[in-house]
Short mmCIF file of C-alpha atoms and ligand atoms in Angstrom, two decimals:
data_model
loop_
_atom_site.label_atom_id
_atom_site.label_comp_id
_atom_site.label_asym_id
_atom_site.label_seq_id
_atom_site.Cartn_x
_atom_site.Cartn_y
_atom_site.Cartn_z
CA MET P 1 -5.13 -38.73 0.72
CA PHE P 2 -7.03 -41.94 0.19
CA ARG P 3 -6.91 -44.68 -2.56
CA LEU P 4 -9.46 -47.06 -3.82
CA VAL P 5 -8.36 -50.57 -2.94
CA ASN P 6 -10.04 -54.11 -3.50
CA LEU P 7 -12.34 -54.91 -0.59
CA GLY P 8 -10.93 -58.43 -0.88
CA GLU P 9 -7.82 -57.48 0.06
CA LEU P 10 -8.75 -56.01 3.55
CA LYS P 11 -8.68 -57.69 6.65
CA CYS P 12 -12.09 -57.01 8.52
CA GLY P 13 -14.40 -59.06 10.96
CA LYS P 14 -18.32 -59.01 10.87
CA THR P 15 -20.48 -56.22 12.63
CA ASP P 16 -23.95 -57.05 14.13
CA PHE P 17 -26.82 -56.76 11.96
CA ASN P 18 -28.46 -53.56 13.71
CA SER P 19 -24.96 -51.69 12.95
CA PHE P 20 -24.96 -53.22 9.41
CA LEU P 21 -28.86 -51.81 8.97
CA LYS P 22 -27.85 -48.42 10.26
CA LEU P 23 -24.58 -47.94 8.16
CA SER P 24 -25.81 -49.59 4.95
CA GLY P 25 -28.93 -47.01 5.16
CA ASP P 26 -26.31 -44.16 5.58
CA ILE P 27 -24.32 -45.26 2.56
CA LEU P 28 -27.61 -45.67 0.34
CA ARG P 29 -28.89 -42.45 1.53
CA PHE P 30 -25.71 -40.52 0.80
CA GLY P 31 -25.01 -42.46 -2.38
CA GLY P 32 -21.50 -43.22 -1.25
CA VAL P 33 -19.03 -42.79 1.64
CA SER P 34 -17.32 -39.80 2.71
CA LYS P 35 -14.76 -41.78 5.38
CA ALA P 36 -11.84 -44.04 4.68
CA ILE P 37 -11.24 -47.16 6.22
CA VAL P 38 -7.79 -46.90 7.98
CA ILE P 39 -5.53 -49.61 7.56
CA ASP P 40 -1.94 -50.84 8.51
CA ARG P 41 0.98 -51.90 6.13
CA TYR P 42 -0.70 -55.58 6.29
CA ASN P 43 -4.11 -54.49 5.22
CA ASN P 44 -5.74 -54.96 8.63
CA VAL P 45 -8.55 -52.77 9.32
CA VAL P 46 -7.11 -50.54 12.18
CA LYS P 47 -10.33 -47.79 12.15
CA GLY P 48 -13.72 -48.34 10.31
CA ASN P 49 -14.44 -52.00 10.63
CA ASP P 50 -17.94 -51.36 10.39
CA LEU P 51 -17.76 -49.39 7.29
CA CYS P 52 -15.47 -52.12 5.69
CA ASP P 53 -17.98 -55.08 6.48
CA ALA P 54 -20.99 -52.71 5.15
CA LEU P 55 -19.46 -51.90 1.97
CA ARG P 56 -18.44 -55.80 1.70
CA ARG P 57 -22.15 -56.88 2.50
CA LEU P 58 -23.58 -54.27 0.04
CA GLY P 59 -21.58 -56.01 -2.73
CA CYS P 60 -19.33 -53.06 -3.35
CA VAL P 61 -15.63 -53.93 -4.77
CA TYR P 62 -13.69 -51.08 -3.71
CA ALA P 63 -13.36 -49.10 -0.61
CA PRO P 64 -11.41 -45.94 0.18
CA VAL P 65 -8.50 -46.54 2.56
CA THR P 66 -5.87 -44.44 4.32
CA ILE P 67 -2.95 -45.42 6.30
CA ASN P 68 -2.81 -42.02 8.13
CA GLU P 69 -4.68 -42.49 11.21
CA ASP P 70 -5.88 -38.61 11.34
CA SER P 71 -7.08 -38.28 7.79
CA GLU P 72 -10.32 -40.63 8.14
CA THR P 73 -12.59 -38.19 6.78
CA LEU P 74 -12.51 -37.46 3.13
CA ALA P 75 -12.84 -34.17 1.31
CA ARG P 76 -15.25 -35.50 -0.97
CA LEU P 77 -17.97 -38.37 -1.26
CA VAL P 78 -16.95 -41.44 -2.96
CA THR P 79 -19.86 -42.58 -5.17
CA LEU P 80 -21.36 -45.63 -5.14
CA GLU P 81 -20.44 -46.11 -8.75
CA GLU P 82 -16.66 -45.53 -7.84
CA LEU P 83 -17.08 -48.23 -5.10
CA GLY P 84 -18.10 -50.73 -7.88
CA PHE P 85 -21.45 -51.08 -6.12
CA TYR P 86 -23.35 -52.14 -9.01
CA GLU P 87 -20.81 -54.55 -10.53
CA ASP P 88 -22.25 -57.62 -9.03
CA ILE P 89 -25.37 -57.38 -11.08
CA LYS P 90 -23.77 -58.82 -14.42
CA PRO P 91 -25.97 -60.71 -16.52
CA GLU P 92 -24.77 -63.19 -19.18
CA PRO P 93 -25.33 -61.67 -22.72
CA MET P 94 -25.27 -64.69 -24.44
CA ARG P 95 -27.08 -67.08 -22.20
CA VAL P 96 -24.64 -69.66 -22.01
CA PHE P 97 -24.06 -70.88 -18.47
CA ARG P 98 -21.30 -73.33 -17.25
CA SER P 99 -23.45 -74.58 -14.39
CA THR P 100 -26.84 -74.30 -12.82
CA LEU P 101 -25.45 -72.15 -10.10
CA GLU P 102 -24.16 -69.65 -12.86
CA LEU P 103 -27.85 -69.98 -14.40
CA LEU P 104 -29.05 -68.60 -11.01
CA TYR P 105 -26.74 -65.53 -10.35
CA ARG P 106 -25.66 -64.78 -13.83
CA ASN P 107 -29.27 -64.86 -14.68
CA TRP P 108 -30.01 -61.72 -12.57
CA PRO P 109 -31.85 -59.34 -13.02
CA THR P 110 -34.78 -61.30 -13.33
CA PRO P 111 -37.22 -59.90 -15.75
CA LEU P 112 -39.64 -56.74 -15.64
CA VAL P 113 -42.33 -56.81 -17.81
CA ARG P 114 -45.20 -54.04 -18.08
CA LEU P 115 -48.83 -55.27 -17.59
CA GLU P 116 -51.20 -53.88 -20.26
CA SER P 117 -54.26 -55.31 -17.85
CA LEU P 118 -53.18 -52.79 -14.89
CA SER P 119 -51.64 -50.04 -16.67
CA SER P 120 -53.32 -46.81 -17.55
CA LYS P 121 -52.24 -43.23 -19.03
CA GLU P 122 -51.12 -42.13 -15.64
CA VAL P 123 -49.89 -45.52 -14.04
CA ASN P 124 -47.55 -48.20 -15.33
CA VAL P 125 -47.44 -51.54 -13.62
CA TRP P 126 -44.48 -53.80 -13.87
CA CYS P 127 -44.03 -57.32 -12.59
CA LYS P 128 -40.38 -58.52 -11.74
CA LEU P 129 -40.93 -62.25 -12.38
CA GLU P 130 -39.19 -64.20 -9.94
CA TRP P 131 -40.11 -67.46 -11.42
CA TYR P 132 -37.13 -67.01 -13.62
CA ASN P 133 -34.85 -68.35 -10.95
CA PRO P 134 -33.93 -71.84 -11.95
CA TYR P 135 -34.37 -74.23 -8.73
CA SER P 136 -37.55 -73.50 -6.94
CA CYS P 137 -38.72 -71.14 -9.95
CA SER P 138 -39.48 -68.52 -7.18
CA VAL P 139 -37.85 -65.74 -5.46
CA LYS P 140 -36.54 -68.23 -2.82
CA ASP P 141 -33.63 -69.32 -4.79
CA ARG P 142 -31.84 -66.28 -3.84
CA ILE P 143 -32.10 -66.75 0.10
CA ALA P 144 -31.41 -70.40 -0.29
CA TRP P 145 -28.22 -69.94 -2.25
CA TYR P 146 -26.96 -66.93 0.00
CA MET P 147 -27.75 -68.59 3.32
CA LEU P 148 -26.07 -71.65 2.25
CA LYS P 149 -22.95 -69.89 0.81
CA LYS P 150 -22.65 -68.05 4.19
CA ALA P 151 -23.00 -71.27 6.10
CA PHE P 152 -19.93 -72.68 4.12
CA GLU P 153 -17.90 -69.75 4.87
CA GLU P 154 -18.90 -69.64 8.53
CA LEU P 155 -19.01 -73.30 9.22
CA GLY P 156 -16.65 -74.68 6.73
CA ARG P 157 -18.70 -77.47 5.86
CA VAL P 158 -22.43 -78.80 5.91
CA ASP P 159 -23.52 -82.28 5.82
CA THR P 160 -27.20 -82.02 6.49
CA LEU P 161 -29.95 -79.50 6.27
CA TYR P 162 -33.35 -79.22 8.12
CA GLU P 163 -35.62 -76.49 7.15
CA ALA P 164 -39.43 -75.40 7.79
CA THR P 165 -40.85 -74.61 4.31
CA SER P 166 -44.11 -74.02 2.86
CA THR P 167 -42.63 -75.17 -0.59
CA ASN P 168 -40.24 -72.73 -2.31
CA THR P 169 -37.51 -72.51 0.09
CA GLY P 170 -37.53 -76.39 0.54
CA LEU P 171 -37.34 -76.83 -3.26
CA ALA P 172 -34.55 -74.47 -3.49
CA LEU P 173 -32.33 -75.95 -0.63
CA ALA P 174 -33.27 -79.46 -1.91
CA ALA P 175 -31.72 -78.61 -5.52
CA LEU P 176 -28.77 -77.01 -3.82
CA SER P 177 -28.22 -79.87 -1.35
CA ASN P 178 -28.01 -82.06 -4.44
CA ILE P 179 -25.42 -79.93 -6.04
CA TYR P 180 -23.15 -79.90 -3.08
CA GLY P 181 -23.72 -83.52 -1.68
CA ILE P 182 -25.74 -82.36 1.35
CA LYS P 183 -28.64 -84.52 2.86
CA SER P 184 -31.66 -82.54 3.33
CA ARG P 185 -34.98 -82.88 5.47
CA LEU P 186 -37.83 -80.50 4.73
CA TYR P 187 -40.78 -79.88 7.54
CA LEU P 188 -43.99 -78.99 5.73
CA PRO P 189 -47.31 -77.64 7.38
CA SER P 190 -50.24 -79.85 6.89
CA THR P 191 -51.89 -77.12 5.00
CA THR P 192 -49.49 -77.36 2.00
CA GLN P 193 -50.46 -79.18 -1.13
CA GLN P 194 -49.90 -83.11 -1.27
CA CYS P 195 -47.87 -82.66 -4.76
CA VAL P 196 -44.99 -80.89 -2.88
CA ASP P 197 -44.23 -84.33 -1.09
CA TYR P 198 -43.66 -85.84 -4.37
CA ILE P 199 -41.55 -83.03 -5.74
CA PHE P 200 -39.35 -83.05 -2.54
CA ARG P 201 -38.96 -86.60 -2.73
CA LEU P 202 -38.34 -86.77 -6.55
CA MET P 203 -35.49 -84.22 -5.54
CA GLY P 204 -34.32 -86.64 -3.11
CA ALA P 205 -35.09 -84.76 0.16
CA GLU P 206 -36.53 -86.24 3.25
CA VAL P 207 -40.14 -84.78 3.86
CA LEU P 208 -41.62 -84.59 7.28
CA ARG P 209 -45.38 -83.42 7.54
CA LYS P 210 -46.15 -81.42 10.90
CA GLU P 211 -49.48 -80.81 12.37
CA ALA P 212 -49.28 -76.97 11.76
CA THR P 213 -51.17 -74.25 9.73
CA ILE P 214 -48.33 -72.07 8.86
CA THR P 215 -44.44 -72.71 8.62
CA THR P 216 -43.54 -70.49 11.65
CA GLU P 217 -45.36 -72.87 13.91
CA MET P 218 -42.73 -75.39 13.18
CA ILE P 219 -39.66 -73.26 13.93
CA GLU P 220 -38.93 -74.17 17.31
CA ASP P 221 -39.28 -77.99 16.66
CA VAL P 222 -36.92 -77.77 13.70
CA LYS P 223 -34.43 -75.98 15.75
CA LYS P 224 -34.68 -78.72 18.37
CA ASP P 225 -34.32 -81.59 15.91
CA ALA P 226 -31.45 -79.95 13.97
CA LEU P 227 -29.54 -79.55 17.33
CA LYS P 228 -30.40 -83.05 18.39
CA ASP P 229 -29.08 -84.52 15.15
CA GLY P 230 -26.25 -82.14 14.54
CA ALA P 231 -28.02 -80.72 11.32
CA VAL P 232 -27.66 -77.21 10.12
CA ASN P 233 -30.87 -75.12 10.28
CA LEU P 234 -30.38 -72.18 8.07
CA ASN P 235 -33.70 -70.70 9.38
CA GLN P 236 -35.03 -68.45 6.90
CA PHE P 237 -37.35 -66.73 9.28
CA GLU P 238 -34.39 -65.35 11.51
CA ASN P 239 -31.27 -65.52 9.35
CA ASP P 240 -30.28 -62.00 8.38
CA TYR P 241 -28.82 -63.27 5.14
CA ASN P 242 -32.31 -63.68 4.01
CA PHE P 243 -32.62 -59.81 4.39
CA GLU P 244 -29.07 -59.25 2.94
CA VAL P 245 -29.31 -61.20 -0.29
CA HIS P 246 -32.27 -58.96 -1.22
CA LEU P 247 -30.75 -55.86 -0.38
CA ARG P 248 -27.54 -56.68 -2.34
CA TYR P 249 -29.24 -58.10 -5.24
CA THR P 250 -33.09 -57.99 -5.57
CA ALA P 251 -33.37 -53.98 -4.58
CA LYS P 252 -30.43 -53.41 -6.51
CA GLU P 253 -31.57 -55.11 -9.49
CA ILE P 254 -34.72 -52.92 -9.28
CA ASP P 255 -32.75 -49.83 -8.91
CA LEU P 256 -30.66 -50.38 -12.03
CA GLN P 257 -33.86 -51.80 -14.24
CA VAL P 258 -35.60 -48.48 -13.01
CA ARG P 259 -32.64 -46.17 -13.82
CA SER P 260 -31.55 -47.84 -17.06
CA SER P 261 -35.25 -47.85 -18.43
CA GLY P 262 -35.89 -44.29 -17.51
CA LEU P 263 -39.02 -45.40 -15.20
CA LYS P 264 -40.28 -42.93 -12.53
CA LEU P 265 -40.82 -45.27 -9.57
CA ALA P 266 -43.65 -44.80 -7.40
CA ALA P 267 -44.38 -47.84 -5.49
CA VAL P 268 -43.10 -51.24 -4.76
CA VAL P 269 -45.78 -53.93 -3.95
CA GLY P 270 -44.78 -57.21 -2.55
CA GLY P 271 -46.01 -60.04 -0.20
CA LEU P 272 -44.89 -60.71 3.40
CA GLY P 273 -43.72 -64.19 4.39
CA THR P 274 -40.67 -64.01 6.28
CA SER P 275 -40.64 -60.31 5.29
CA GLY P 276 -37.28 -60.79 3.90
CA HIS P 277 -37.56 -59.36 0.27
CA LEU P 278 -39.96 -56.63 0.84
CA SER P 279 -38.17 -55.13 3.92
CA ALA P 280 -35.04 -55.34 2.08
CA ILE P 281 -36.35 -53.44 -0.79
CA SER P 282 -37.89 -51.05 1.40
CA HIS P 283 -34.64 -50.14 3.45
CA TYR P 284 -32.98 -49.93 -0.09
CA MET P 285 -35.61 -47.62 -1.51
CA LYS P 286 -36.65 -45.38 1.27
CA ASN P 287 -32.95 -44.55 1.85
CA ARG P 288 -32.02 -44.29 -1.63
CA TYR P 289 -35.21 -42.35 -2.83
CA GLY P 290 -37.13 -41.47 0.44
CA ASP P 291 -40.90 -41.30 0.61
CA GLN P 292 -41.26 -40.68 -3.15
CA VAL P 293 -41.18 -44.57 -3.34
CA LYS P 294 -44.16 -46.30 -1.52
CA VAL P 295 -43.68 -49.59 -0.19
CA ILE P 296 -46.89 -51.80 -0.05
CA GLY P 297 -46.97 -54.94 1.49
CA VAL P 298 -49.50 -57.77 1.04
CA VAL P 299 -50.80 -60.24 3.46
CA PRO P 300 -53.83 -62.80 3.58
CA ALA P 301 -56.98 -61.55 4.73
CA SER P 302 -57.79 -63.02 8.31
CA GLY P 303 -59.12 -66.73 7.60
CA SER P 304 -57.62 -66.98 4.18
CA ILE P 305 -54.40 -69.32 3.30
CA ILE P 306 -52.39 -68.00 0.50
CA PRO P 307 -49.06 -69.91 0.28
CA GLY P 308 -45.96 -67.84 0.86
CA ILE P 309 -47.73 -65.03 2.61
CA ARG P 310 -48.89 -64.76 6.07
CA ARG P 311 -50.42 -62.33 8.67
CA VAL P 312 -48.11 -59.92 10.16
CA GLU P 313 -48.95 -60.84 13.73
CA SER P 314 -47.84 -64.28 13.23
CA GLY P 315 -44.45 -63.11 13.69
CA MET P 316 -42.03 -61.37 11.19
CA LYS P 317 -38.32 -60.22 12.02
CA TRP P 318 -37.65 -57.73 9.51
CA VAL P 319 -40.89 -55.70 8.47
CA HIS P 320 -40.49 -53.95 11.91
CA LEU P 321 -36.98 -52.49 11.16
CA VAL P 322 -37.95 -50.60 7.81
CA LYS P 323 -40.86 -48.31 6.77
CA VAL P 324 -43.65 -49.94 5.07
CA ASP P 325 -46.43 -47.48 3.98
CA MET P 326 -49.30 -49.69 3.93
CA ILE P 327 -50.40 -53.34 4.20
CA TYR P 328 -53.33 -54.63 1.97
CA ASP P 329 -55.25 -57.59 3.26
CA VAL P 330 -56.45 -60.08 0.46
CA THR P 331 -58.53 -63.01 0.42
CA LEU P 332 -57.88 -66.10 -1.37
CA LYS P 333 -60.86 -65.43 -3.71
CA GLU P 334 -59.48 -61.93 -4.43
CA ALA P 335 -55.99 -63.56 -5.36
CA LEU P 336 -57.52 -65.83 -7.56
CA GLU P 337 -59.35 -63.11 -9.19
CA GLY P 338 -56.00 -61.29 -9.71
CA LEU P 339 -54.47 -64.16 -11.25
CA ILE P 340 -57.27 -64.81 -13.47
CA ASN P 341 -57.34 -61.12 -14.74
CA VAL P 342 -53.55 -61.06 -15.54
CA ALA P 343 -53.82 -64.49 -17.12
CA ARG P 344 -56.92 -63.40 -19.41
CA ARG P 345 -55.33 -59.94 -20.45
CA ASP P 346 -51.57 -60.40 -20.27
CA GLY P 347 -51.39 -64.18 -20.80
CA ILE P 348 -49.02 -65.11 -17.81
CA LEU P 349 -49.97 -67.03 -15.08
CA VAL P 350 -48.67 -65.59 -11.73
CA GLY P 351 -49.00 -67.73 -8.59
CA LEU P 352 -51.53 -67.22 -5.85
CA SER P 353 -49.58 -64.69 -3.87
CA GLY P 354 -48.77 -62.92 -7.17
CA GLY P 355 -52.70 -62.94 -7.75
CA ALA P 356 -52.98 -61.04 -4.31
CA ILE P 357 -50.03 -58.71 -5.10
CA VAL P 358 -52.05 -57.80 -8.43
CA GLN P 359 -55.23 -57.08 -6.29
CA ALA P 360 -53.50 -55.04 -3.82
CA ALA P 361 -51.82 -52.88 -6.63
CA ARG P 362 -55.32 -52.46 -7.98
CA LYS P 363 -56.55 -51.57 -4.85
CA ALA P 364 -53.65 -48.96 -4.32
CA ILE P 365 -54.37 -47.50 -7.53
CA SER P 366 -58.17 -47.20 -7.06
CA ASP P 367 -57.61 -45.84 -3.42
CA GLY P 368 -55.49 -43.04 -4.71
CA VAL P 369 -52.36 -44.17 -2.63
CA VAL P 370 -50.42 -44.14 -6.11
CA ASN P 371 -51.73 -41.92 -8.74
CA GLU P 372 -48.86 -41.59 -11.25
CA GLY P 373 -45.66 -43.07 -12.52
CA ASP P 374 -44.31 -46.79 -12.38
CA ILE P 375 -45.21 -49.44 -9.78
CA ILE P 376 -43.35 -52.78 -9.57
CA LEU P 377 -44.91 -55.87 -8.30
CA ILE P 378 -42.45 -58.43 -6.94
CA ILE P 379 -44.19 -61.68 -8.28
CA PRO P 380 -43.02 -64.65 -6.35
CA ASP P 381 -43.78 -67.54 -8.36
CA HIS P 382 -45.91 -69.04 -11.14
CA GLY P 383 -49.52 -70.26 -11.14
CA LEU P 384 -48.63 -73.83 -12.32
CA LYS P 385 -47.41 -74.59 -8.96
CA TYR P 386 -50.97 -74.30 -7.23
CA ILE P 387 -52.99 -76.66 -9.15
CA GLU P 388 -54.47 -78.60 -6.13
CA ILE P 389 -55.53 -75.24 -4.58
CA ILE P 390 -56.98 -74.26 -7.90
CA GLU P 391 -59.01 -77.42 -8.03
CA ARG P 392 -60.22 -76.62 -4.55
CA CYS P 393 -61.13 -73.01 -5.75
CA ILE P 394 -63.09 -74.64 -8.68
CA GLU P 395 -64.84 -77.17 -6.07
CA VAL P 396 -66.36 -74.18 -4.15
CA GLN P 397 -67.09 -72.22 -7.35
CA PHE P 398 -64.63 -69.46 -6.70
CA PHE P 399 -64.55 -69.25 -10.39
N1 LIG D 1 -42.99 -67.39 -1.28
C1 LIG D 1 -44.09 -67.10 -2.05
C2 LIG D 1 -44.68 -68.05 -2.92
C3 LIG D 1 -44.51 -65.79 -1.72
O1 LIG D 1 -45.58 -65.41 -2.47
C4 LIG D 1 -43.97 -64.81 -0.87
C5 LIG D 1 -44.47 -63.42 -0.92
O2 LIG D 1 -45.23 -62.79 -1.54
C6 LIG D 1 -43.09 -65.33 -0.15
C7 LIG D 1 -42.59 -66.42 -0.43
C8 LIG D 1 -42.62 -64.23 0.90
O3 LIG D 1 -41.14 -63.90 0.78
P1 LIG D 1 -40.59 -63.41 1.96
O4 LIG D 1 -40.43 -64.62 2.80
O5 LIG D 1 -39.30 -62.94 1.66
O6 LIG D 1 -41.41 -62.39 2.84
#
């Protein structure tokens, strides 16, 4: 016999990322669990530590437990619903928030909106608007919040943060640092717009410009500086909580939004920077729904710089651990065309990477990669953030 108990009551340790990846994949694929966690009278986990940890990291509320060591395998599947898997997505219906932090996680799911400009009789294209996150007005609020939350749990306290960023992660971390009374130093590559310095300073962060084209070129320097000065470097490029937060929230939100609206999910299209969000969404969707959901990545074409996204060969941690069906190269000019098309038909101003994602979706439809159903584009941020680059695009007569 098993019973369902609150996961918070169980004492289990953390397992390594690869075991979590495998076990979370199994749980998503089976739609639940068919084993119980064996515990003693004091709620110590005796057997099934990896299962306990995986359920917790997936955001489940309950776990099946038994105190009889021999009856670990259950007679039936305990479903994701029974495990309270979907319960951590609880939007605030009346839109009243008691803190800006609540505004972050109780504002989820971020909206999904259908684009008239890209939809047809066969295919509907939807944008998940990540600029609805309050701090950086981007997808990066999610990782900044979660990486910091985990750092508090694991380190006890954080006094100073150092991080390499192209804009959004830095802005989110500067905001959260202010909330928690942390000093922040943000490292920017030389290619980032000048106005980002002003915004970071306005937020109270220290800004350091480096001779680098992309953020990843600064990783080792930031690590060294942090070590020397006793600062915490969350390191979005290698921190597995980057992946985990998108698995637990972003992907789960998409799943709930799709199911509650009766959509037929054919593809998800997203940009690749650290590869955190698209890899986590792929892990979720491929395990849950198989290859009927295509996962399409977007990177800048060789020679183009599009803020937030970069070439796979520049080094990404998670994209190699999951299945991505195809990757489209998009030039800055094409990204701008995507942005303009959506702005002039649907009236919303997506960011430059958003424009690149729109163009990739267009290509996927015209190439016949997706020919029916619903496509979801993950739009990382808003176009107003990129005025300096847009100014340069006008100078070279891109539009
Ligand atoms: N930031 C922006 C503005 C982006 O456009 C993108 C990807 O499209 C990212 C970040 C990358 O996200 P990730 O680091 O999760 O790959």
